[in-house]
Every structure is written in C-alpha cells, then in structure tokens.
Amino acid sequence: QVELVQSGAEVKRPGASVTVSCKSSGFTFTAYYVHWLRQAPGQGLQWMGRIQSYGGGPHYAQEFQGRLNLTRDLSTTTVYMELTGLTSDDTAVYFCARGRVAAAGTIRSYFDNWGQGTRVTVSA
Amino acid sequence: IVLTQSPGTLSVSPGETATLSCRASQRLNLNYLAWYQQKPGQAPKLLIYSASRRATGVPDRFSGTGSGTDFTLSISTLEPEDSAIYFCHQYNDAPDTFGQGTRLDIK
C-alpha cells in the first residue's frame, strides 16, 4: 500500500535549520509530485512547496522563497525538506503529501496520501 | 483565494446529517476543491476531490456538492468516529489554500 513515512520530531534554536525526510513506498515514485505543508498549533494547513519526483526543479510558495529547499533521492525514494532561518513562527507540524494531478496537462493537485507529520519546535 | 468555512463548530447527534460549508473568495472555475478529515494527532485524510468525487474507500455517507464559490460537504447517518475537523482545500489557482476547518462533534 501507499506509504509516506516521515522522520521524527525536532527541537531547534531560533536561527537554525531543520531537515525533515519523507520516504515513499508502495507506488511509482517517479510518477508523482511530493508536496510539503505545515500546520501551526491550532491553525489550518499551509502549502509550502512541491517537488517533481521524476525531474525538474522544485516550486516554492512565495512566503518560503529563499529559505526552503526541497530535494529528492531517487535511489531511496525519499524527499527532503530543509527550512533555514527558523523562528518561533515556524513551530508547526510538517507534512509531506502525494499530489494527484486534477487532469492531464495540469500540475494542479489534490493530496491523496499523507505522511504522519513531523513536529518541529523552535525555542530558545 | 480565501476559503471561509462555517460553522466553526457543529454538534450533531448520531444518525443525523451534518452539513458543512466552504465559501471561496473567488470563483473556482474548474471546481478544484477537496475536503479532508483530520482526527487529533493524525494526518488529514482525503474525502472528496473535484468538489463531488469521493476518494477511494470513502463511504457513500460522505458527499460533496457545489460549484463556483459555494461548496458543501454532507455527512449522513453520523457515527461517533466521524468526530473530527474537516478542512476544504482549493487547488484551482496557485497558491493552494485551505479553510480554517469545521470541528464536528458527535454528541
């Protein structure tokens, strides 16, 4: 079955960086986009960016331009999310999710499978 | 695009029907709207995509309707395990945005 398994919780100081991994299995890794989203305490979901598993560059939400870096490792079917310059506002649960494109020829996607989430706490 | 969900909290008895609303600040011309269920400490689960298409394995008690700016998720014959927060998500226009959620309590 489709699975996305994320790395464990992290506690970071302000100004530090964090890297969260998302290992995929149960589907053809190269056929899908992987997206990253986050959910701050008591808040809704926020889309951060996406990466193509089969080539091409990542795409980031404007808010995260310059401090978000998404990479992939085809040999291990793993996607990595690095966020730099952490502040307390980055305290959240981070999710990876598999994107299903709405129609051929578009990149607009809904999210049909999710990782379990990784809690990142930023505190001095 | 801002998605506004209402009500914020809904309390309904088992066996009844819950109706959740999601209103978009701009028209979703392709009706690319999804609904997710999230239980405490869990990842969201896809229920509905393209406004009305049920995801694989989702019971037919869950149904999505609407178009343009007004969308509805209906859950019939409510069961205790339906207690959760329900989010709508528009993927019609970049960037993707989500509603703030409706908390559904089955009392």
GROMACS .gro file of C-alpha atoms in nm:
model
  231
    1GLN     CA    1   0.000   0.000   0.000
    2VAL     CA    2   0.099   0.363  -0.045
    3GLU     CA    3   0.306   0.492   0.244
    4LEU     CA    4   0.491   0.811   0.321
    5VAL     CA    5   0.697   0.786   0.638
    6GLN     CA    6   0.849   1.098   0.786
    7SER     CA    7   1.141   1.144   1.021
    8GLY     CA    8   1.094   1.218   1.388
    9ALA     CA    9   1.028   1.530   1.591
   10GLU     CA   10   1.285   1.807   1.605
   11VAL     CA   11   1.363   2.085   1.851
   12LYS     CA   12   1.567   2.373   1.715
   13ARG     CA   13   1.700   2.707   1.831
   14PRO     CA   14   1.599   3.028   1.652
   15GLY     CA   15   1.821   3.087   1.351
   16ALA     CA   16   1.893   2.718   1.299
   17SER     CA   17   1.790   2.495   1.011
   18VAL     CA   18   1.584   2.177   1.011
   19THR     CA   19   1.567   1.890   0.765
   20VAL     CA   20   1.271   1.653   0.754
   21SER     CA   21   1.268   1.341   0.538
   22CYS     CA   22   0.974   1.167   0.372
   23LYS     CA   23   1.029   0.813   0.247
   24SER     CA   24   0.781   0.683  -0.010
   25SER     CA   25   0.682   0.327  -0.085
   26GLY     CA   26   0.401   0.132  -0.248
   27PHE     CA   27   0.384   0.339  -0.564
   28THR     CA   28   0.592   0.450  -0.860
   29PHE     CA   29   0.794   0.730  -0.702
   30THR     CA   30   0.882   0.893  -1.032
   31ALA     CA   31   0.518   0.935  -1.138
   32TYR     CA   32   0.411   1.183  -0.873
   33TYR     CA   33   0.481   1.519  -0.718
   34VAL     CA   34   0.550   1.533  -0.346
   35HIS     CA   35   0.422   1.839  -0.164
   36TRP     CA   36   0.506   1.984   0.175
   37LEU     CA   37   0.256   2.153   0.402
   38ARG     CA   38   0.258   2.267   0.761
   39GLN     CA   39   0.008   2.322   1.037
   40ALA     CA   40   0.087   2.562   1.319
   41PRO     CA   41  -0.072   2.491   1.659
   42GLY     CA   42  -0.449   2.536   1.638
   43GLN     CA   43  -0.426   2.661   1.279
   44GLY     CA   44  -0.522   2.543   0.935
   45LEU     CA   45  -0.292   2.398   0.674
   46GLN     CA   46  -0.040   2.599   0.473
   47TRP     CA   47   0.107   2.481   0.145
   48MET     CA   48   0.484   2.528   0.130
   49GLY     CA   49   0.609   2.379  -0.194
   50ARG     CA   50   0.634   2.079  -0.422
   51ILE     CA   51   0.898   1.877  -0.600
   52GLN     CA   52   0.870   1.653  -0.901
   53SER     CA   53   0.992   1.305  -0.831
   54TYR     CA   54   1.097   1.246  -1.192
   55GLY     CA   55   1.294   1.554  -1.277
   56GLY     CA   56   1.261   1.929  -1.298
   57GLY     CA   57   1.305   2.178  -1.023
   58PRO     CA   58   1.106   2.238  -0.707
   59HIS     CA   59   0.847   2.513  -0.672
   60TYR     CA   60   0.806   2.712  -0.353
   61ALA     CA   61   0.533   2.928  -0.208
   62GLN     CA   62   0.640   3.292  -0.216
   63GLU     CA   63   0.647   3.310   0.163
   64PHE     CA   64   0.922   3.049   0.178
   65GLN     CA   65   1.135   3.163  -0.115
   66GLY     CA   66   1.498   3.182  -0.011
   67ARG     CA   67   1.478   2.961   0.297
   68LEU     CA   68   1.302   2.643   0.181
   69ASN     CA   69   1.492   2.374  -0.006
   70LEU     CA   70   1.327   2.056  -0.137
   71THR     CA   71   1.541   1.773  -0.270
   72ARG     CA   72   1.486   1.411  -0.367
   73ASP     CA   73   1.686   1.090  -0.372
   74LEU     CA   74   1.559   0.851  -0.637
   75SER     CA   75   1.768   0.562  -0.508
   76THR     CA   76   1.588   0.567  -0.173
   77THR     CA   77   1.257   0.720  -0.293
   78THR     CA   78   1.296   0.989  -0.029
   79VAL     CA   79   1.218   1.359  -0.043
   80TYR     CA   80   1.384   1.605   0.195
   81MET     CA   81   1.254   1.938   0.322
   82GLU     CA   82   1.509   2.184   0.462
   83LEU     CA   83   1.391   2.507   0.620
   84THR     CA   84   1.653   2.762   0.725
   85GLY     CA   85   1.647   3.073   0.940
   86LEU     CA   86   1.397   2.926   1.184
   87THR     CA   87   1.187   3.149   1.409
   88SER     CA   88   0.921   3.068   1.665
   89ASP     CA   89   0.664   3.120   1.387
   90ASP     CA   90   0.798   2.805   1.223
   91THR     CA   91   0.683   2.591   1.515
   92ALA     CA   92   0.438   2.354   1.348
   93VAL     CA   93   0.369   2.001   1.233
   94TYR     CA   94   0.513   1.947   0.887
   95PHE     CA   95   0.352   1.704   0.643
   96CYS     CA   96   0.458   1.558   0.314
   97ALA     CA   97   0.179   1.452   0.081
   98ARG     CA   98   0.150   1.282  -0.254
   99GLY     CA   99  -0.010   1.502  -0.516
  100ARG     CA  100  -0.264   1.366  -0.765
  101VAL     CA  101  -0.298   1.591  -1.065
  102ALA     CA  102  -0.652   1.703  -1.136
  103ALA     CA  103  -0.624   1.643  -1.510
  104ALA     CA  104  -0.370   1.568  -1.779
  105GLY     CA  105  -0.160   1.867  -1.868
  106THR     CA  106  -0.203   2.045  -1.535
  107ILE     CA  107   0.001   2.050  -1.218
  108ARG     CA  108  -0.297   2.144  -1.002
  109SER     CA  109  -0.321   1.864  -0.748
  110TYR     CA  110  -0.512   1.738  -0.451
  111PHE     CA  111  -0.340   1.529  -0.185
  112ASP     CA  112  -0.442   1.165  -0.166
  113ASN     CA  113  -0.182   1.024   0.073
  114TRP     CA  114  -0.002   1.194   0.358
  115GLY     CA  115   0.291   1.131   0.583
  116GLN     CA  116   0.225   1.102   0.954
  117GLY     CA  117   0.360   1.450   1.025
  118THR     CA  118   0.675   1.576   1.196
  119ARG     CA  119   0.657   1.818   1.484
  120VAL     CA  120   0.918   2.093   1.468
  121THR     CA  121   0.954   2.312   1.774
  122VAL     CA  122   1.160   2.630   1.758
  123SER     CA  123   1.252   2.760   2.100
  124ALA     CA  124   1.537   2.940   2.267
  125ILE     CA  125  -0.809   3.269  -0.264
  126VAL     CA  126  -0.952   3.276   0.088
  127LEU     CA  127  -1.170   2.985   0.192
  128THR     CA  128  -1.418   3.051   0.470
  129GLN     CA  129  -1.569   2.753   0.643
  130SER     CA  130  -1.882   2.755   0.852
  131PRO     CA  131  -1.983   2.682   1.112
  132GLY     CA  132  -1.667   2.679   1.320
  133THR     CA  133  -1.807   2.403   1.540
  134LEU     CA  134  -2.100   2.173   1.477
  135SER     CA  135  -2.258   1.938   1.730
  136VAL     CA  136  -2.485   1.671   1.588
  137SER     CA  137  -2.639   1.351   1.722
  138PRO     CA  138  -2.552   1.005   1.590
  139GLY     CA  139  -2.767   0.904   1.295
  140GLU     CA  140  -2.832   1.262   1.187
  141THR     CA  141  -2.686   1.453   0.892
  142ALA     CA  142  -2.415   1.720   0.914
  143THR     CA  143  -2.381   1.993   0.654
  144LEU     CA  144  -2.051   2.182   0.633
  145SER     CA  145  -1.995   2.488   0.417
  146CYS     CA  146  -1.689   2.623   0.238
  147ARG     CA  147  -1.706   2.957   0.057
  148ALA     CA  148  -1.432   3.080  -0.175
  149SER     CA  149  -1.344   3.449  -0.212
  150GLN     CA  150  -1.311   3.399  -0.588
  151ARG     CA  151  -1.486   3.168  -0.827
  152LEU     CA  152  -1.320   2.829  -0.872
  153ASN     CA  153  -1.376   2.798  -1.245
  154LEU     CA  154  -1.261   2.434  -1.254
  155ASN     CA  155  -1.427   2.340  -0.922
  156TYR     CA  156  -1.096   2.208  -0.795
  157LEU     CA  157  -1.199   2.180  -0.435
  158ALA     CA  158  -1.121   1.896  -0.195
  159TRP     CA  159  -1.236   1.802   0.153
  160TYR     CA  160  -1.022   1.632   0.418
  161GLN     CA  161  -1.095   1.479   0.757
  162GLN     CA  162  -0.840   1.520   1.034
  163LYS     CA  163  -0.853   1.348   1.371
  164PRO     CA  164  -0.634   1.457   1.665
  165GLY     CA  165  -0.270   1.368   1.617
  166GLN     CA  166  -0.329   1.229   1.269
  167ALA     CA  167  -0.261   1.342   0.914
  168PRO     CA  168  -0.551   1.467   0.705
  169LYS     CA  169  -0.743   1.205   0.507
  170LEU     CA  170  -0.880   1.284   0.162
  171LEU     CA  171  -1.258   1.251   0.140
  172ILE     CA  172  -1.369   1.442  -0.170
  173TYR     CA  173  -1.191   1.592  -0.470
  174SER     CA  174  -1.311   1.798  -0.766
  175ALA     CA  175  -1.596   1.917  -0.543
  176SER     CA  176  -1.801   1.599  -0.566
  177ARG     CA  177  -1.584   1.295  -0.639
  178ARG     CA  178  -1.545   1.056  -0.350
  179ALA     CA  179  -1.194   0.929  -0.280
  180THR     CA  180  -1.123   0.558  -0.288
  181GLY     CA  181  -1.259   0.377   0.015
  182VAL     CA  182  -1.464   0.670   0.147
  183PRO     CA  183  -1.817   0.564   0.248
  184ASP     CA  184  -2.104   0.700   0.044
  185ARG     CA  185  -2.232   0.871   0.359
  186PHE     CA  186  -1.987   1.145   0.261
  187SER     CA  187  -2.091   1.361  -0.032
  188GLY     CA  188  -1.966   1.686  -0.181
  189THR     CA  189  -2.168   1.936  -0.379
  190GLY     CA  190  -2.135   2.288  -0.508
  191SER     CA  191  -1.960   2.492  -0.772
  192GLY     CA  192  -1.814   2.836  -0.826
  193THR     CA  193  -1.779   2.989  -0.483
  194ASP     CA  194  -2.006   2.778  -0.263
  195PHE     CA  195  -1.932   2.420  -0.169
  196THR     CA  196  -2.084   2.178   0.080
  197LEU     CA  197  -1.976   1.857   0.247
  198SER     CA  198  -2.265   1.647   0.376
  199ILE     CA  199  -2.221   1.354   0.610
  200SER     CA  200  -2.528   1.140   0.659
  201THR     CA  201  -2.607   0.877   0.922
  202LEU     CA  202  -2.340   1.018   1.151
  203GLU     CA  203  -2.130   0.778   1.354
  204PRO     CA  204  -1.918   0.856   1.662
  205GLU     CA  205  -1.597   0.803   1.460
  206ASP     CA  206  -1.695   1.092   1.233
  207SER     CA  207  -1.588   1.330   1.510
  208ALA     CA  208  -1.302   1.526   1.356
  209ILE     CA  209  -1.202   1.855   1.199
  210TYR     CA  210  -1.294   1.892   0.833
  211PHE     CA  211  -1.092   2.116   0.600
  212CYS     CA  212  -1.163   2.234   0.249
  213HIS     CA  213  -0.876   2.292   0.006
  214GLN     CA  214  -0.878   2.477  -0.324
  215TYR     CA  215  -0.625   2.374  -0.583
  216ASN     CA  216  -0.792   2.568  -0.862
  217ASP     CA  217  -0.547   2.858  -0.851
  218ALA     CA  218  -0.197   2.892  -0.715
  219PRO     CA  219  -0.112   2.907  -0.433
  220ASP     CA  220  -0.321   2.629  -0.285
  221THR     CA  221  -0.518   2.746   0.016
  222PHE     CA  222  -0.714   2.579   0.293
  223GLY     CA  223  -1.010   2.675   0.507
  224GLN     CA  224  -0.969   2.708   0.881
  225GLY     CA  225  -1.174   2.398   0.942
  226THR     CA  226  -1.505   2.294   1.095
  227ARG     CA  227  -1.493   2.090   1.413
  228LEU     CA  228  -1.764   1.823   1.410
  229ASP     CA  229  -1.868   1.679   1.744
  230ILE     CA  230  -2.097   1.380   1.758
  231LYS     CA  231  -2.280   1.409   2.088
   0.00000   0.00000   0.00000
